[in-house]
Amino acid sequence: MAKASWPQGVSRHILDEVDSTNAHALRLAPTSGGPAWFLAKSQTAGRGRRARAWASPVGNFHASLLTFPQGPPQQIALRSFAIALALRDAFVALTDLPDSFRLKWPNDVLLTGQKVAGILLESTGAGGRITHLAIGVGVNLVAAPDPTFLEPGAVPAVSVLHATGKLFSPEDFLDALAPAFSAWEGVLVEQGFGPLRDAWLSHAARLGENITARTGKEIYQGQFETIDLQGNLMLRTPHETLAIPAADVFF
Amino acid sequence: MSKNTTDADVAFISALAELLNKNGLTELSVKRDYGQDDSLDVRVVKQAPVVTVQAAAPVQQVYAPAAAPQAAAAPAPAAPEDPTQHPGCLTSPMVGTCYLSAEPGSVPFVALGSAVTEGQTVLIIEAMKTMNHIPAHKAGVIKRILVTDGHPVEFGAPLMIIE
């Protein structure tokens, strides 16, 4: 695959250290002239969903894209799938191992069944509209967190280096990821969620199998049927089929 | 099932579709229980662009109340009322799970009686692992919190009353 070029109109910033690239991007949002990627060589307070700590050693990839998306919040949240697909594209372009990468709902990337990347999107807005969105991406390029660092039951973690023997710099990874995301975001904006949904489902982990989804207060077990046109996890339980917009998924 | 409910179901679904259109909604889910192990689940979705949510739509007939008002400190309203009709009502711009604090167990963004400034984050709504920081739509004091931490909210559901 020819190396894609850096997306037009998006600035590229490489930082030695920040607290969290998402926090950094959101702080700069009011004064940023346009979309921007921020790559930090290390994070002192990297975080995941629900403020879980995200280990951020030097050599791993920690970056956030600051964007100014248009449209209703529910549509903007579908960028979760655009970034997951872009991540997979970047992995495949660099490693040439298309069969090794799967997607776990909504946007984790698994390498040989183990978590190699995590994504956290954070938006702020006003008057019922989103004004800006930070898309944070963490990739275990060289090191994965120790199992004791993970929540019990969580998918085990792995690094690209350990699983494939290949070493990539965070800058090289960013140069693969940024154009891939812009391409998927363009598809989302121009054609809607359909093509992203199809692509996502074709790479989904555990589709049709039994999984566990833990929402804020409930735990559901059932068959992972599909994702719907809003991106919801469709889980068939013995009693009903649930459309779940937010959950942690366990296998 | 030997019982023929098809015609009734079709009429019911048509009525829901009409309700959806009339109220400018995009999605509507209803579960009807006919008896033990016999129920109808209907989800009607319109793929039209969502209109702005700043003005609270009269959605009370389709959305169940998100939750009981939190804590005894909330004075019981004198008469049945629709919180979305309240001028200080902040409504949900999306479907998702709402969180009243940044992380489990941490101090909530706001509490009953807190003074807030316009634009200050009062809660988070998550969908598709996107954490949407929902800002106060006006400056004032949190008079009511109409949602419970970790529970689902619907589009247009009343979240808080700020006066």
Short mmCIF file of C-alpha atoms in Angstrom, two decimals:
data_model
loop_
_atom_site.label_atom_id
_atom_site.label_comp_id
_atom_site.label_asym_id
_atom_site.label_seq_id
_atom_site.Cartn_x
_atom_site.Cartn_y
_atom_site.Cartn_z
CA MET A 1 0.00 0.00 0.00
CA ALA A 2 1.36 3.42 -0.93
CA LYS A 3 2.08 5.57 2.07
CA ALA A 4 -0.80 8.01 2.51
CA SER A 5 0.11 11.65 2.92
CA TRP A 6 -0.62 13.80 5.94
CA PRO A 7 -4.22 15.15 5.84
CA GLN A 8 -4.59 18.69 4.55
CA GLY A 9 -5.53 21.39 7.02
CA VAL A 10 -4.58 19.32 10.07
CA SER A 11 -1.61 20.50 12.11
CA ARG A 12 0.90 18.07 13.65
CA HIS A 13 2.46 18.65 17.09
CA ILE A 14 5.04 16.45 18.80
CA LEU A 15 5.43 17.05 22.55
CA ASP A 16 7.88 15.54 24.99
CA GLU A 17 5.50 15.16 27.90
CA VAL A 18 1.96 16.18 28.81
CA ASP A 19 -0.50 15.17 31.51
CA SER A 20 -2.90 13.64 29.00
CA THR A 21 -3.08 14.32 25.29
CA ASN A 22 -6.88 14.59 25.47
CA ALA A 23 -6.67 17.12 28.29
CA HIS A 24 -4.02 19.02 26.35
CA ALA A 25 -6.14 19.06 23.19
CA LEU A 26 -9.26 20.20 25.05
CA ARG A 27 -7.35 23.00 26.78
CA LEU A 28 -6.12 24.29 23.43
CA ALA A 29 -9.50 23.95 21.74
CA PRO A 30 -10.66 27.55 22.28
CA THR A 31 -7.51 28.99 20.71
CA SER A 32 -6.67 26.30 18.17
CA GLY A 33 -7.16 27.53 14.64
CA GLY A 34 -8.31 24.16 13.34
CA PRO A 35 -7.96 20.43 13.67
CA ALA A 36 -4.68 19.22 15.14
CA TRP A 37 -2.96 16.02 16.19
CA PHE A 38 -0.95 16.13 19.43
CA LEU A 39 1.52 13.32 19.98
CA ALA A 40 3.20 13.08 23.39
CA LYS A 41 6.27 10.95 23.94
CA SER A 42 4.99 10.33 27.44
CA GLN A 43 1.94 11.13 29.52
CA THR A 44 2.04 11.71 33.25
CA ALA A 45 -1.70 11.25 33.72
CA GLY A 46 -2.89 9.19 30.77
CA ARG A 47 -6.44 8.05 31.22
CA GLY A 48 -9.00 5.71 29.78
CA ARG A 49 -12.74 5.31 30.09
CA ARG A 50 -14.18 6.50 33.42
CA ALA A 51 -10.81 8.03 34.33
CA ARG A 52 -9.00 4.70 34.55
CA ALA A 53 -5.26 5.21 34.48
CA TRP A 54 -3.57 4.40 31.18
CA ALA A 55 0.11 3.44 31.42
CA SER A 56 2.10 5.64 29.08
CA PRO A 57 5.74 4.59 28.84
CA VAL A 58 8.10 6.18 26.32
CA GLY A 59 8.02 4.24 23.07
CA ASN A 60 4.28 3.64 23.16
CA PHE A 61 1.92 5.83 21.15
CA HIS A 62 -0.19 8.45 22.94
CA ALA A 63 -1.89 11.04 20.79
CA SER A 64 -5.10 12.99 20.45
CA LEU A 65 -6.82 14.56 17.51
CA LEU A 66 -8.65 17.78 18.24
CA THR A 67 -11.56 18.24 15.82
CA PHE A 68 -14.49 20.59 15.39
CA PRO A 69 -17.21 18.28 14.06
CA GLN A 70 -20.60 19.42 12.81
CA GLY A 71 -23.90 17.68 13.48
CA PRO A 72 -25.93 16.16 16.28
CA PRO A 73 -24.02 14.57 19.19
CA GLN A 74 -25.26 11.07 18.37
CA GLN A 75 -23.72 11.31 14.90
CA ILE A 76 -20.50 12.81 16.18
CA ALA A 77 -20.08 9.87 18.57
CA LEU A 78 -19.89 7.57 15.53
CA ARG A 79 -16.33 8.83 15.04
CA SER A 80 -15.59 6.17 17.61
CA PHE A 81 -15.90 3.64 14.79
CA ALA A 82 -14.00 5.83 12.31
CA ILE A 83 -10.98 5.94 14.60
CA ALA A 84 -11.19 2.19 15.32
CA LEU A 85 -11.17 1.43 11.60
CA ALA A 86 -8.36 3.93 11.03
CA LEU A 87 -6.31 2.30 13.77
CA ARG A 88 -6.77 -1.08 12.19
CA ASP A 89 -5.76 0.34 8.80
CA ALA A 90 -2.64 1.86 10.33
CA PHE A 91 -1.70 -1.43 12.01
CA VAL A 92 -2.23 -3.39 8.82
CA ALA A 93 -0.31 -0.86 6.69
CA LEU A 94 2.67 -1.05 9.05
CA THR A 95 2.71 -4.74 9.96
CA ASP A 96 1.18 -6.29 6.82
CA LEU A 97 -0.74 -8.68 9.10
CA PRO A 98 -4.38 -8.05 8.10
CA ASP A 99 -5.74 -11.18 9.77
CA SER A 100 -4.23 -10.48 13.17
CA PHE A 101 -6.25 -7.37 14.07
CA ARG A 102 -9.88 -7.44 15.24
CA LEU A 103 -12.16 -4.78 16.70
CA LYS A 104 -13.90 -5.05 20.05
CA TRP A 105 -17.03 -2.97 20.53
CA PRO A 106 -17.00 -0.11 20.25
CA ASN A 107 -13.40 0.76 19.51
CA ASP A 108 -10.72 -1.35 21.12
CA VAL A 109 -8.25 -3.01 18.77
CA LEU A 110 -7.16 -6.56 19.50
CA LEU A 111 -3.98 -8.14 18.23
CA THR A 112 -4.16 -11.94 18.32
CA GLY A 113 -7.07 -11.53 20.73
CA GLN A 114 -5.29 -9.23 23.15
CA LYS A 115 -5.79 -5.51 23.65
CA VAL A 116 -3.17 -3.51 21.77
CA ALA A 117 -4.90 -0.12 21.60
CA GLY A 118 -7.52 1.91 23.40
CA ILE A 119 -9.49 4.96 22.39
CA LEU A 120 -11.27 7.60 24.43
CA LEU A 121 -13.28 10.39 22.87
CA GLU A 122 -14.24 13.45 24.89
CA SER A 123 -16.42 16.29 23.73
CA THR A 124 -17.50 19.59 25.10
CA GLY A 125 -20.22 21.78 23.77
CA ALA A 126 -22.85 24.37 24.41
CA GLY A 127 -26.58 24.64 23.85
CA GLY A 128 -27.08 20.97 23.03
CA ARG A 129 -24.38 21.01 20.35
CA ILE A 130 -20.85 19.73 20.41
CA THR A 131 -18.27 22.41 19.72
CA HIS A 132 -15.15 20.30 19.85
CA LEU A 133 -14.06 16.71 20.21
CA ALA A 134 -10.78 15.18 21.35
CA ILE A 135 -10.09 11.69 20.05
CA GLY A 136 -7.44 10.11 22.24
CA VAL A 137 -5.56 7.02 21.12
CA GLY A 138 -3.16 4.86 23.08
CA VAL A 139 -1.21 2.06 21.40
CA ASN A 140 1.06 -0.46 23.06
CA LEU A 141 3.85 -0.23 20.49
CA VAL A 142 6.67 -1.46 22.71
CA ALA A 143 5.15 -2.34 26.09
CA ALA A 144 1.86 -3.59 27.49
CA PRO A 145 0.73 -3.00 31.05
CA ASP A 146 1.39 -5.71 33.58
CA PRO A 147 -1.69 -7.91 34.16
CA THR A 148 -1.88 -6.73 37.76
CA PHE A 149 -2.50 -3.23 36.41
CA LEU A 150 -5.64 -4.36 34.57
CA GLU A 151 -9.13 -4.77 35.87
CA PRO A 152 -10.02 -8.39 36.72
CA GLY A 153 -11.74 -10.00 33.75
CA ALA A 154 -10.40 -7.47 31.27
CA VAL A 155 -8.97 -8.65 27.97
CA PRO A 156 -5.23 -9.21 28.43
CA ALA A 157 -2.92 -6.63 26.88
CA VAL A 158 -0.11 -7.08 24.39
CA SER A 159 2.38 -4.88 22.57
CA VAL A 160 3.01 -4.76 18.84
CA LEU A 161 6.70 -5.44 19.47
CA HIS A 162 6.04 -8.48 21.61
CA ALA A 163 3.38 -10.02 19.38
CA THR A 164 4.93 -9.35 15.98
CA GLY A 165 8.61 -8.61 16.63
CA LYS A 166 8.20 -5.36 14.70
CA LEU A 167 9.21 -1.99 16.09
CA PHE A 168 7.57 1.26 14.99
CA SER A 169 8.14 4.77 16.30
CA PRO A 170 5.19 6.78 17.58
CA GLU A 171 5.85 9.35 14.81
CA ASP A 172 5.64 6.67 12.12
CA PHE A 173 2.45 5.37 13.67
CA LEU A 174 0.94 8.86 13.69
CA ASP A 175 1.82 9.31 10.02
CA ALA A 176 -0.12 6.15 9.22
CA LEU A 177 -3.05 6.87 11.54
CA ALA A 178 -3.77 10.51 10.69
CA PRO A 179 -4.54 10.01 6.97
CA ALA A 180 -6.47 6.80 7.71
CA PHE A 181 -8.72 8.64 10.17
CA SER A 182 -9.31 11.54 7.80
CA ALA A 183 -10.34 9.06 5.10
CA TRP A 184 -12.87 7.28 7.36
CA GLU A 185 -14.18 10.56 8.75
CA GLY A 186 -14.70 11.72 5.16
CA VAL A 187 -16.72 8.58 4.42
CA LEU A 188 -18.80 9.11 7.56
CA VAL A 189 -19.57 12.72 6.71
CA GLU A 190 -20.30 12.09 3.03
CA GLN A 191 -21.97 8.67 3.06
CA GLY A 192 -23.19 8.22 6.61
CA PHE A 193 -22.53 5.36 8.99
CA GLY A 194 -23.45 2.49 6.62
CA PRO A 195 -20.01 1.87 5.07
CA LEU A 196 -18.32 2.18 8.48
CA ARG A 197 -20.79 -0.23 10.02
CA ASP A 198 -20.17 -2.79 7.28
CA ALA A 199 -16.40 -2.46 7.57
CA TRP A 200 -16.50 -2.58 11.35
CA LEU A 201 -18.68 -5.71 11.39
CA SER A 202 -16.33 -7.43 8.94
CA HIS A 203 -13.50 -7.01 11.46
CA ALA A 204 -15.52 -7.47 14.67
CA ALA A 205 -14.30 -9.76 17.43
CA ARG A 206 -16.78 -12.28 18.89
CA LEU A 207 -19.63 -11.45 16.54
CA GLY A 208 -22.41 -14.00 17.05
CA GLU A 209 -20.80 -15.26 20.24
CA ASN A 210 -21.78 -14.86 23.86
CA ILE A 211 -20.33 -11.82 25.56
CA THR A 212 -20.89 -9.78 28.71
CA ALA A 213 -21.70 -6.06 28.63
CA ARG A 214 -21.41 -4.06 31.81
CA THR A 215 -23.22 -0.74 31.72
CA GLY A 216 -23.17 1.88 34.47
CA LYS A 217 -25.31 -0.23 36.81
CA GLU A 218 -26.16 -3.50 35.08
CA ILE A 219 -24.42 -6.56 33.72
CA TYR A 220 -25.96 -8.24 30.68
CA GLN A 221 -24.98 -11.51 29.08
CA GLY A 222 -26.11 -12.53 25.65
CA GLN A 223 -25.28 -13.10 22.06
CA PHE A 224 -23.51 -10.26 20.24
CA GLU A 225 -25.88 -10.05 17.27
CA THR A 226 -24.69 -6.96 15.43
CA ILE A 227 -24.37 -3.20 15.80
CA ASP A 228 -27.32 -1.10 14.74
CA LEU A 229 -27.44 2.03 12.60
CA GLN A 230 -26.61 4.19 15.62
CA GLY A 231 -23.62 2.04 16.53
CA ASN A 232 -25.38 0.43 19.50
CA LEU A 233 -24.24 -3.00 20.62
CA MET A 234 -27.18 -5.33 19.91
CA LEU A 235 -27.17 -8.00 22.56
CA ARG A 236 -29.69 -10.83 22.47
CA THR A 237 -30.44 -11.99 25.98
CA PRO A 238 -32.82 -14.84 26.85
CA HIS A 239 -35.61 -12.27 27.26
CA GLU A 240 -35.06 -9.54 24.70
CA THR A 241 -32.60 -7.88 22.37
CA LEU A 242 -30.97 -4.84 23.94
CA ALA A 243 -29.52 -1.84 22.14
CA ILE A 244 -26.63 -0.73 24.33
CA PRO A 245 -24.99 2.66 23.70
CA ALA A 246 -22.37 2.51 26.46
CA ALA A 247 -20.77 -0.45 28.21
CA ASP A 248 -17.58 -2.30 28.96
CA VAL A 249 -17.51 -5.55 27.04
CA PHE A 250 -16.02 -8.73 28.48
CA PHE A 251 -15.48 -12.01 26.67
CA MET B 1 -48.95 -18.29 19.35
CA SER B 2 -52.45 -19.16 18.27
CA LYS B 3 -53.82 -15.75 19.19
CA ASN B 4 -53.90 -13.43 16.21
CA THR B 5 -52.50 -10.11 17.26
CA THR B 6 -50.98 -9.15 13.92
CA ASP B 7 -53.57 -6.54 12.95
CA ALA B 8 -53.49 -4.97 16.38
CA ASP B 9 -49.69 -4.94 16.30
CA VAL B 10 -49.61 -3.26 12.90
CA ALA B 11 -52.05 -0.60 14.10
CA PHE B 12 -49.98 -0.10 17.22
CA ILE B 13 -46.76 0.32 15.24
CA SER B 14 -48.43 2.75 12.83
CA ALA B 15 -49.60 4.80 15.78
CA LEU B 16 -46.06 4.86 17.13
CA ALA B 17 -44.69 5.98 13.78
CA GLU B 18 -47.23 8.80 13.72
CA LEU B 19 -46.29 9.81 17.25
CA LEU B 20 -42.64 9.85 16.20
CA ASN B 21 -43.38 12.16 13.27
CA LYS B 22 -45.75 14.42 15.16
CA ASN B 23 -43.24 15.06 17.93
CA GLY B 24 -40.20 15.43 15.73
CA LEU B 25 -38.53 12.48 17.42
CA THR B 26 -35.97 10.23 15.81
CA GLU B 27 -36.41 7.09 17.81
CA LEU B 28 -39.01 5.43 19.97
CA SER B 29 -38.94 2.07 21.79
CA VAL B 30 -41.91 0.43 23.48
CA LYS B 31 -42.37 -2.94 25.11
CA ARG B 32 -45.86 -4.33 25.44
CA ASP B 33 -46.52 -7.30 27.68
CA TYR B 34 -49.46 -9.45 26.64
CA GLY B 35 -48.89 -12.13 29.16
CA GLN B 36 -46.26 -14.48 30.40
CA ASP B 37 -43.65 -15.09 27.66
CA ASP B 38 -45.70 -13.10 25.21
CA SER B 39 -44.66 -9.57 24.52
CA LEU B 40 -44.07 -7.16 21.68
CA ASP B 41 -40.93 -5.07 21.41
CA VAL B 42 -41.14 -2.20 18.97
CA ARG B 43 -38.40 0.19 18.02
CA VAL B 44 -39.25 2.90 15.48
CA VAL B 45 -36.32 4.89 14.13
CA LYS B 46 -36.27 7.75 11.70
CA GLN B 47 -33.03 8.41 9.86
CA ALA B 48 -33.66 12.11 9.32
CA PRO B 49 -31.20 14.71 10.54
CA VAL B 50 -31.86 15.45 14.15
CA VAL B 51 -33.20 18.90 14.83
CA THR B 52 -31.69 21.13 17.44
CA VAL B 53 -32.43 20.12 20.99
CA GLN B 54 -32.15 23.47 22.68
CA ALA B 55 -35.89 23.87 22.99
CA ALA B 56 -37.15 20.94 24.98
CA ALA B 57 -39.69 19.00 22.99
CA PRO B 58 -42.78 17.73 24.79
CA VAL B 59 -41.55 14.19 25.11
CA GLN B 60 -43.07 13.19 28.39
CA GLN B 61 -45.65 10.90 26.83
CA VAL B 62 -43.02 8.64 25.33
CA TYR B 63 -40.09 8.73 27.70
CA ALA B 64 -40.45 7.22 31.08
CA PRO B 65 -39.11 9.54 33.76
CA ALA B 66 -35.37 9.01 33.79
CA ALA B 67 -35.24 8.54 37.52
CA ALA B 68 -36.72 9.71 40.72
CA PRO B 69 -35.29 13.02 41.86
CA GLN B 70 -32.22 12.36 43.94
CA ALA B 71 -32.10 12.71 47.66
CA ALA B 72 -34.66 13.91 50.09
CA ALA B 73 -33.29 17.43 49.83
CA ALA B 74 -35.24 17.90 46.61
CA PRO B 75 -38.53 19.42 47.68
CA ALA B 76 -41.45 17.39 46.43
CA PRO B 77 -43.23 19.31 43.70
CA ALA B 78 -46.67 20.45 44.69
CA ALA B 79 -48.38 19.24 41.55
CA PRO B 80 -47.56 16.75 38.84
CA GLU B 81 -45.49 18.59 36.30
CA ASP B 82 -43.32 18.03 33.31
CA PRO B 83 -39.77 19.11 34.09
CA THR B 84 -39.04 19.71 30.41
CA GLN B 85 -41.55 22.56 30.49
CA HIS B 86 -39.52 24.31 33.15
CA PRO B 87 -37.53 27.21 31.69
CA GLY B 88 -34.48 26.12 33.69
CA CYS B 89 -34.57 22.54 32.43
CA LEU B 90 -31.41 21.14 30.87
CA THR B 91 -32.34 18.30 28.50
CA SER B 92 -30.22 15.51 27.10
CA PRO B 93 -28.84 16.12 23.61
CA MET B 94 -28.39 12.38 23.07
CA VAL B 95 -29.06 8.80 24.06
CA GLY B 96 -26.45 7.35 26.39
CA THR B 97 -25.40 6.62 29.94
CA CYS B 98 -25.10 9.56 32.29
CA TYR B 99 -22.43 10.07 34.91
CA LEU B 100 -22.58 12.65 37.65
CA SER B 101 -18.86 12.48 38.40
CA ALA B 102 -15.69 12.17 36.34
CA GLU B 103 -14.92 8.73 37.70
CA PRO B 104 -16.66 6.20 39.92
CA GLY B 105 -16.61 7.29 43.52
CA SER B 106 -15.23 10.77 42.92
CA VAL B 107 -16.88 14.05 43.89
CA PRO B 108 -19.86 14.79 41.61
CA PHE B 109 -19.57 17.68 39.16
CA VAL B 110 -22.42 19.44 40.93
CA ALA B 111 -24.76 18.88 43.87
CA LEU B 112 -28.18 20.19 44.74
CA GLY B 113 -27.78 23.84 45.63
CA SER B 114 -24.44 24.22 43.77
CA ALA B 115 -23.97 27.48 41.93
CA VAL B 116 -22.89 26.93 38.33
CA THR B 117 -21.71 29.19 35.55
CA GLU B 118 -22.93 28.90 32.01
CA GLY B 119 -20.85 26.35 30.14
CA GLN B 120 -19.63 24.57 33.26
CA THR B 121 -19.72 20.76 32.97
CA VAL B 122 -22.57 19.41 35.10
CA LEU B 123 -22.52 15.79 33.95
CA ILE B 124 -21.20 13.42 31.29
CA ILE B 125 -23.24 11.39 28.83
CA GLU B 126 -21.45 8.45 27.25
CA ALA B 127 -22.30 6.82 23.96
CA MET B 128 -19.90 4.78 21.82
CA LYS B 129 -17.12 5.47 24.31
CA THR B 130 -17.50 9.16 23.59
CA MET B 131 -17.65 11.08 26.85
CA ASN B 132 -19.77 14.14 26.20
CA HIS B 133 -19.29 16.82 28.81
CA ILE B 134 -22.71 18.42 29.16
CA PRO B 135 -22.47 22.08 30.09
CA ALA B 136 -24.91 24.15 32.11
CA HIS B 137 -27.08 26.01 29.60
CA LYS B 138 -27.24 29.00 31.93
CA ALA B 139 -25.75 30.33 35.13
CA GLY B 140 -27.68 29.62 38.31
CA VAL B 141 -28.22 27.16 41.11
CA ILE B 142 -28.88 23.42 40.69
CA LYS B 143 -32.47 23.09 41.88
CA ARG B 144 -33.12 19.51 40.85
CA ILE B 145 -31.12 16.56 39.58
CA LEU B 146 -33.43 14.35 37.55
CA VAL B 147 -31.02 11.56 36.61
CA THR B 148 -29.12 8.89 38.50
CA ASP B 149 -25.42 8.20 38.08
CA GLY B 150 -24.72 5.32 35.72
CA HIS B 151 -28.24 5.11 34.34
CA PRO B 152 -29.37 5.42 30.72
CA VAL B 153 -30.90 8.64 29.41
CA GLU B 154 -32.93 9.23 26.29
CA PHE B 155 -32.73 12.04 23.79
CA GLY B 156 -34.62 15.05 25.17
CA ALA B 157 -34.87 13.64 28.69
CA PRO B 158 -34.77 16.21 31.49
CA LEU B 159 -31.40 16.13 33.27
CA MET B 160 -31.33 18.98 35.73
CA ILE B 161 -33.14 22.16 36.61
CA ILE B 162 -30.96 25.23 36.94
CA GLU B 163 -32.47 28.46 38.20
#
